[in-house]
Every structure is written in C-alpha cells, then in structure tokens.
Backbone as a printed PyTorch tensor [residue, N CA C, xyz], in Angstrom:
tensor([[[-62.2940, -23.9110,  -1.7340],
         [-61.9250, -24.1550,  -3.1090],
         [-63.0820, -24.9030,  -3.7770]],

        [[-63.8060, -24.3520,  -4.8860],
         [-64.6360, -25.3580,  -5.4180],
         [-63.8550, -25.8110,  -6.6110]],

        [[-64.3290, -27.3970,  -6.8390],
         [-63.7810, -27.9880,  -7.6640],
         [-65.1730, -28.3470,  -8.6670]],

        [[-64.9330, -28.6580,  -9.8840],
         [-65.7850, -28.8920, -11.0950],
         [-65.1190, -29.8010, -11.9470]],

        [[-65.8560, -31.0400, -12.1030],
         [-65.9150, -32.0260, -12.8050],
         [-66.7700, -32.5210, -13.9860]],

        [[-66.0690, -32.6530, -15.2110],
         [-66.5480, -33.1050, -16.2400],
         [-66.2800, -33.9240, -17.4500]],

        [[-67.4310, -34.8890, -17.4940],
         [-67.7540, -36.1900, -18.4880],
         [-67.3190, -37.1180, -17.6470]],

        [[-66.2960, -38.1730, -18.0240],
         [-66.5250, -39.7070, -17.2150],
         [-65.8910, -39.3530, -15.8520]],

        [[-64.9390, -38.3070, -15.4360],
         [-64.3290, -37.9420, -14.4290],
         [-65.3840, -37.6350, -13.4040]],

        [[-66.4370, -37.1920, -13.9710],
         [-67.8930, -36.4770, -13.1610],
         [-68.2530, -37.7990, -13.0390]],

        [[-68.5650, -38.8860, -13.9350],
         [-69.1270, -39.8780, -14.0640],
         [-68.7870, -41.1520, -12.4040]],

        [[-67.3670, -41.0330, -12.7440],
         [-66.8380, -41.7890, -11.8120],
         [-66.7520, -41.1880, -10.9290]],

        [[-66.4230, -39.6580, -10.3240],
         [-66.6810, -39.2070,  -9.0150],
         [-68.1680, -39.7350,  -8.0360]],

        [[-68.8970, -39.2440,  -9.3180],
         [-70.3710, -39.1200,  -8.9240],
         [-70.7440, -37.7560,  -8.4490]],

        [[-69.9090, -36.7900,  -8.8900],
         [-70.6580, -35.6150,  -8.7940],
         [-69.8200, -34.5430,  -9.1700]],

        [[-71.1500, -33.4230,  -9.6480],
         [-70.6610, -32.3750, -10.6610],
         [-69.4890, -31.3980, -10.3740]],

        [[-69.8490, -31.0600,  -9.1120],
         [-69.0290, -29.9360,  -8.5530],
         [-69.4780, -30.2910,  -6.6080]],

        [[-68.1590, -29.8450,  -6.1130],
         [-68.0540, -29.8650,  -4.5480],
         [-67.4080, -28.4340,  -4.1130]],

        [[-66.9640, -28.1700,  -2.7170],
         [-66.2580, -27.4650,  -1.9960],
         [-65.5650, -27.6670,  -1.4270]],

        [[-64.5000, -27.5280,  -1.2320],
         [-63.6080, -28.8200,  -0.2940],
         [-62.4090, -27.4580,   0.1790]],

        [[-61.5160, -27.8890,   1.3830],
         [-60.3760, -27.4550,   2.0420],
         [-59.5100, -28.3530,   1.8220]],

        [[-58.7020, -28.5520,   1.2810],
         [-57.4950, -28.7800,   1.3050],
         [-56.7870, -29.2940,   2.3900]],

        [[-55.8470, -29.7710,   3.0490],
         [-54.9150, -29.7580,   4.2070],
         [-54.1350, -28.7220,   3.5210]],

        [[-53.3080, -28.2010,   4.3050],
         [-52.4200, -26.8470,   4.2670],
         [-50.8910, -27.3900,   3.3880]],

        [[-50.6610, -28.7900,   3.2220],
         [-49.5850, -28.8430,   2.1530],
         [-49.8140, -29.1270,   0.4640]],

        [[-51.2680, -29.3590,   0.6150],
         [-51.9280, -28.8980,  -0.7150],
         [-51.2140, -27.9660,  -1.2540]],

        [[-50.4000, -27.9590,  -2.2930],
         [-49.9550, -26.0510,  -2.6220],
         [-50.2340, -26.2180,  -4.0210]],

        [[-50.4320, -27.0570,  -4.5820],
         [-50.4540, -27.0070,  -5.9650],
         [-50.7820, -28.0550,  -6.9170]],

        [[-51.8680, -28.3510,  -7.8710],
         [-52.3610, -28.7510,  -8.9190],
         [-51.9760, -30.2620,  -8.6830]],

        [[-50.8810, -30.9380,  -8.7280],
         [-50.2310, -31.9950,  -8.7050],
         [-50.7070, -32.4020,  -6.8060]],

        [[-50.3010, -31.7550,  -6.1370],
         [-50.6200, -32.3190,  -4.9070],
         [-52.4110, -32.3540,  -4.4320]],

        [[-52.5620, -31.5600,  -5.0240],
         [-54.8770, -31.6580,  -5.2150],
         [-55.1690, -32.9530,  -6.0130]],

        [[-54.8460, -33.0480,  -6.8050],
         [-55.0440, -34.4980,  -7.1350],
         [-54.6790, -35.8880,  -6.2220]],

        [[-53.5620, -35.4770,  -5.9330],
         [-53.3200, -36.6250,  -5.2000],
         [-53.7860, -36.1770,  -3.7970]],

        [[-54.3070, -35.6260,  -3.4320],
         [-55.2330, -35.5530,  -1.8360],
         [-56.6280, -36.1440,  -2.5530]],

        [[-57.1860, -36.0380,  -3.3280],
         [-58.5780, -36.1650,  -4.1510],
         [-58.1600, -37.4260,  -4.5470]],

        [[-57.4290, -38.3550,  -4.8400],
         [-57.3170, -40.1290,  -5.0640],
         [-57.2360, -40.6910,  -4.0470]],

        [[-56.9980, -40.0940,  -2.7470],
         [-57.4530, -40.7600,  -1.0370],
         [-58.3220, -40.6010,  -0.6630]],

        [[-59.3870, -39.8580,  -1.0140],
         [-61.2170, -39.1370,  -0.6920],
         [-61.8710, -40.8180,  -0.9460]],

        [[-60.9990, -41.7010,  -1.8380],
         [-62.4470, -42.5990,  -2.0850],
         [-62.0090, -43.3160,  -3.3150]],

        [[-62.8180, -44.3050,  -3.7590],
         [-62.8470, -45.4830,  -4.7910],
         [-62.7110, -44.8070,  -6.3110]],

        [[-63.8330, -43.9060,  -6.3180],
         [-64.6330, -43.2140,  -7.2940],
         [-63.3900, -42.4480,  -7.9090]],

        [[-63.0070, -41.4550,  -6.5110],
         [-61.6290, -40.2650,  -7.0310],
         [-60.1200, -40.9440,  -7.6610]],

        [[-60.4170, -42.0640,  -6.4500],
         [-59.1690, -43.1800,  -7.3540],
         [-59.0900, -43.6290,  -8.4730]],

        [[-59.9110, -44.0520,  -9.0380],
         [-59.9870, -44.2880, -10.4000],
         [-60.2820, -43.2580, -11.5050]],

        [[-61.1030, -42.5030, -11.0710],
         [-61.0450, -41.3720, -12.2280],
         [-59.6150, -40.4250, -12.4420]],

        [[-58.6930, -40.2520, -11.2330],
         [-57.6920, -39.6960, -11.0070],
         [-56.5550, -40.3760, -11.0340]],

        [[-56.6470, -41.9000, -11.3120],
         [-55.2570, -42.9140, -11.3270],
         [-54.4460, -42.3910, -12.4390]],

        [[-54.6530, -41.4720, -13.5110],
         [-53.6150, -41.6620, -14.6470],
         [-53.6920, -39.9830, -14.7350]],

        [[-52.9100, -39.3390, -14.3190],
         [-52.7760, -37.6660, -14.2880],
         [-52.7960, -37.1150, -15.5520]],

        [[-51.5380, -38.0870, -16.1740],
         [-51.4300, -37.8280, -17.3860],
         [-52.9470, -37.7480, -18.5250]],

        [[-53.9130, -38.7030, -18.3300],
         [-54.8870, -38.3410, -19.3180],
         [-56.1550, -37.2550, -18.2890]],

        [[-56.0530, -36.6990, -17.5930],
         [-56.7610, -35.5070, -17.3010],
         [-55.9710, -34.1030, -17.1930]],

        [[-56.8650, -33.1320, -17.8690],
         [-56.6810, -31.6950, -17.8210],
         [-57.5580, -30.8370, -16.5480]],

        [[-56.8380, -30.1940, -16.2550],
         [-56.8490, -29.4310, -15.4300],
         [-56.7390, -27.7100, -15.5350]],

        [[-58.1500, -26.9810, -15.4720],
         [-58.1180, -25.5160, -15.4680],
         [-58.2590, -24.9430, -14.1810]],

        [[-57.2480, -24.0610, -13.7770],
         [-57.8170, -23.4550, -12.5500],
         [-57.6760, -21.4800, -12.7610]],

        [[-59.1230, -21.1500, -12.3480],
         [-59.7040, -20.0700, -12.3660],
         [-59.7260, -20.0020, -14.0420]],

        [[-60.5670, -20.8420, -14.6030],
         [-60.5260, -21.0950, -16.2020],
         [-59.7480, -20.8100, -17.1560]],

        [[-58.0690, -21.1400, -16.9580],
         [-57.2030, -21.2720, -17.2420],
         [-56.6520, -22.5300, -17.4880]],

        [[-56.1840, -23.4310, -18.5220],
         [-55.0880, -24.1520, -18.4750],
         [-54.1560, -24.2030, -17.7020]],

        [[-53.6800, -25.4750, -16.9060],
         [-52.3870, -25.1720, -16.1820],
         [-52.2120, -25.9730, -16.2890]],

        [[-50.4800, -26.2250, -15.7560],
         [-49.5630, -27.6900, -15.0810],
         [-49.7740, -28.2430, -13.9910]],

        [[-49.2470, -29.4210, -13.8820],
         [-49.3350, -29.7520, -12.9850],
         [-48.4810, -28.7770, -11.4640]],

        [[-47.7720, -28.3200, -11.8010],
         [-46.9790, -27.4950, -10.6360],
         [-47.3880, -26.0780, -10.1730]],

        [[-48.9010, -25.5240, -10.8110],
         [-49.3080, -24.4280, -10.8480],
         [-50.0050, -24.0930,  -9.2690]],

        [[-49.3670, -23.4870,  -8.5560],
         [-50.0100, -23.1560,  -7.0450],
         [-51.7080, -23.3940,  -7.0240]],

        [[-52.0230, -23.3700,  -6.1600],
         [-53.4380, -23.0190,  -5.4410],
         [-53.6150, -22.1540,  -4.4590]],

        [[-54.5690, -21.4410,  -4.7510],
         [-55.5100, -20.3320,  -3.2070],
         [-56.6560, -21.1830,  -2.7820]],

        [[-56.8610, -21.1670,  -1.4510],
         [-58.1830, -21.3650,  -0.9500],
         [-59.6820, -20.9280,  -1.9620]],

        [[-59.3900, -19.7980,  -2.5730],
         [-60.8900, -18.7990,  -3.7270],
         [-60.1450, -20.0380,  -5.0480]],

        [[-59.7890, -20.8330,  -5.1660],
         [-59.6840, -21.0820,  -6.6820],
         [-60.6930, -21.8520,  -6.9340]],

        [[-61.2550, -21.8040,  -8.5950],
         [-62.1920, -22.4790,  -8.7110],
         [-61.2220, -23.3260,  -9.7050]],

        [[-61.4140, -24.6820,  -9.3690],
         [-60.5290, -25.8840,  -9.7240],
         [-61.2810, -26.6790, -10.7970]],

        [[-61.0540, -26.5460, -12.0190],
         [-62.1850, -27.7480, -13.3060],
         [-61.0450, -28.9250, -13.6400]],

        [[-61.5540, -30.2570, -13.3510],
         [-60.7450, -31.5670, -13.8510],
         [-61.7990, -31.7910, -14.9020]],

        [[-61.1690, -32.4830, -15.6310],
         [-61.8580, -32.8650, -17.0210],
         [-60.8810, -33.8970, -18.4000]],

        [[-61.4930, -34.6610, -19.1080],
         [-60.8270, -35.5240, -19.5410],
         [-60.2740, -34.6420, -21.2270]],

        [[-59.2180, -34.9470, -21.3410],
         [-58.8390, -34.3940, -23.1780],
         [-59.7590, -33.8600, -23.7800]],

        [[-60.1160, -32.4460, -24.4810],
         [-61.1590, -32.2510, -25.0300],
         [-60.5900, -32.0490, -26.7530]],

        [[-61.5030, -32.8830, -27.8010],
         [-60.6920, -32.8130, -28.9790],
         [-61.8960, -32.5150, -29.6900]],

        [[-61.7330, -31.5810, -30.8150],
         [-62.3510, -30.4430, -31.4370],
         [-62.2650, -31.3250, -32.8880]],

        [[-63.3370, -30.2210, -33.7900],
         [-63.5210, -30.7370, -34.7020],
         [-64.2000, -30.2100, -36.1140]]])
C-alpha cells in the first residue's frame, strides 16, 4: 500500500510518501490511521485528531469506514479550502 502525505501532516511525519503492509485487521481507512499513530511520535501527532484530516484513497474522497486493498494508493492530507 503506498501512502502519500501532504503539508503539515508530511511536515510532522517527516516524509512525503512510504510503502507499508498493514497487519491483516487493517480493513479500512479508520483502522490505517490508527495502526499509523503507533509507527511513532511524528504519526501521533499529525494523526491525533481524525476529524481535521482528509483522506483519498485511489484519488477519491472517502470515510472513514471505506475498505482497503493491499494496491491502494492511500493520500492523508489536512482540509483543503479554495478560493
């Protein structure tokens, strides 16, 4: 699964994009996050408040309850507001 990170979420990870496996009860959007706030300091804090990050997978909008495949390409990213 590659994952892609962007603005302070990238900031506080410390990096742009990774590859990562999952454990096998990973199934979905809500539970990837919370495996990714036990990786580390960085993921903890950029990931402590669900509610202010968006989440596209396979460059789509989704919920939090939206499954995962091993091929998904996973983008976290903070509110984007237009103008």
């Amino acid at each position: 699964m590659k994952l892609l990170y962007f603005a302070w979420v990238r900031q506080k990870i410390g990096t742009a994009e990774e590859e990562v496996s999952p454990p096998a009860e990973v199934t979905d959007v809500a539970g990837l996050l919370d495996w990714l706030k036990a990786r580390g300091p960085g993921y903890a804090e950029a990931l402590k408040d669900a509610r202010v990050v968006k989440v596209a997978v396979n460059q789509e909008y989704v919920r939090p309850d939206h499954p995962l495949k091993p091929g998904d390409e996973v983008a976290i990213f903070p509110p984007v507001t237009g103008g």
